[in-house]
mmCIF file of C-alpha atoms in Angstrom:
data_model
loop_
_atom_site.group_PDB
_atom_site.id
_atom_site.type_symbol
_atom_site.label_atom_id
_atom_site.label_comp_id
_atom_site.label_asym_id
_atom_site.label_seq_id
_atom_site.Cartn_x
_atom_site.Cartn_y
_atom_site.Cartn_z
ATOM 1 C CA MET J 1 172.183 -63.834 40.787
ATOM 2 C CA ASN J 2 172.878 -62.636 37.242
ATOM 3 C CA SER J 3 170.436 -59.778 36.944
ATOM 4 C CA PRO J 4 170.878 -57.561 33.872
ATOM 5 C CA ASP J 5 172.065 -54.596 35.927
ATOM 6 C CA THR J 6 174.859 -56.560 37.602
ATOM 7 C CA LEU J 7 178.129 -55.671 35.944
ATOM 8 C CA ASP J 8 180.892 -58.197 35.387
ATOM 9 C CA THR J 9 183.289 -55.805 37.107
ATOM 10 C CA ASP J 10 181.155 -55.929 40.254
ATOM 11 C CA VAL J 11 181.176 -59.720 40.205
ATOM 12 C CA ALA J 12 184.946 -59.768 39.659
ATOM 13 C CA PHE J 13 185.432 -57.305 42.504
ATOM 14 C CA PHE J 14 183.463 -59.419 44.954
ATOM 15 C CA GLU J 15 185.235 -62.595 43.831
ATOM 16 C CA GLN J 16 188.565 -60.875 44.432
ATOM 17 C CA ALA J 17 187.479 -59.566 47.829
ATOM 18 C CA LYS J 18 186.343 -63.043 48.854
ATOM 19 C CA ALA J 19 189.635 -64.604 47.746
ATOM 20 C CA GLN J 20 191.569 -61.922 49.608
ATOM 21 C CA ARG J 21 189.597 -62.565 52.785
ATOM 22 C CA LEU J 22 190.265 -66.303 52.489
ATOM 23 C CA SER J 23 193.985 -65.741 51.999
ATOM 24 C CA MET J 24 194.094 -63.406 55.008
ATOM 25 C CA PHE J 25 192.369 -66.070 57.101
ATOM 26 C CA ALA J 26 194.836 -68.705 55.905
ATOM 27 C CA TYR J 27 197.772 -66.397 56.681
ATOM 28 C CA ASN J 28 196.471 -65.661 60.189
ATOM 29 C CA GLU J 29 195.987 -69.373 60.845
ATOM 30 C CA HIS J 30 199.539 -70.029 59.633
ATOM 31 C CA VAL J 31 200.975 -67.369 61.952
ATOM 32 C CA ARG J 32 198.934 -68.694 64.868
ATOM 33 C CA ALA J 33 200.142 -72.246 64.245
ATOM 34 C CA GLU J 34 203.779 -71.123 64.086
ATOM 35 C CA HIS J 35 203.306 -69.143 67.285
ATOM 36 C CA MET J 36 201.878 -72.199 69.041
ATOM 37 C CA LEU J 37 204.793 -74.360 67.868
ATOM 38 C CA LEU J 38 207.292 -71.781 69.096
ATOM 39 C CA LYS J 39 205.533 -71.485 72.451
ATOM 40 C CA THR J 40 205.420 -75.268 72.834
ATOM 41 C CA ALA J 41 209.133 -75.503 72.035
ATOM 42 C CA LEU J 42 209.973 -72.778 74.552
ATOM 43 C CA ASP J 43 207.843 -74.447 77.216
ATOM 44 C CA GLY J 44 209.707 -77.687 76.565
ATOM 45 C CA VAL J 45 213.060 -75.960 77.118
ATOM 46 C CA GLN J 46 212.149 -74.628 80.557
#
């Protein structure tokens, strides 16, 4: 992994991109869960 021509900035960039992708996934899951709860509540009202 750590070849001499790999710059620390490249590694940091990819780490950041990976973290960002994970946080986006977590956010989407959160929104989906809230949406399901809201839908379930509305279905219960009818």
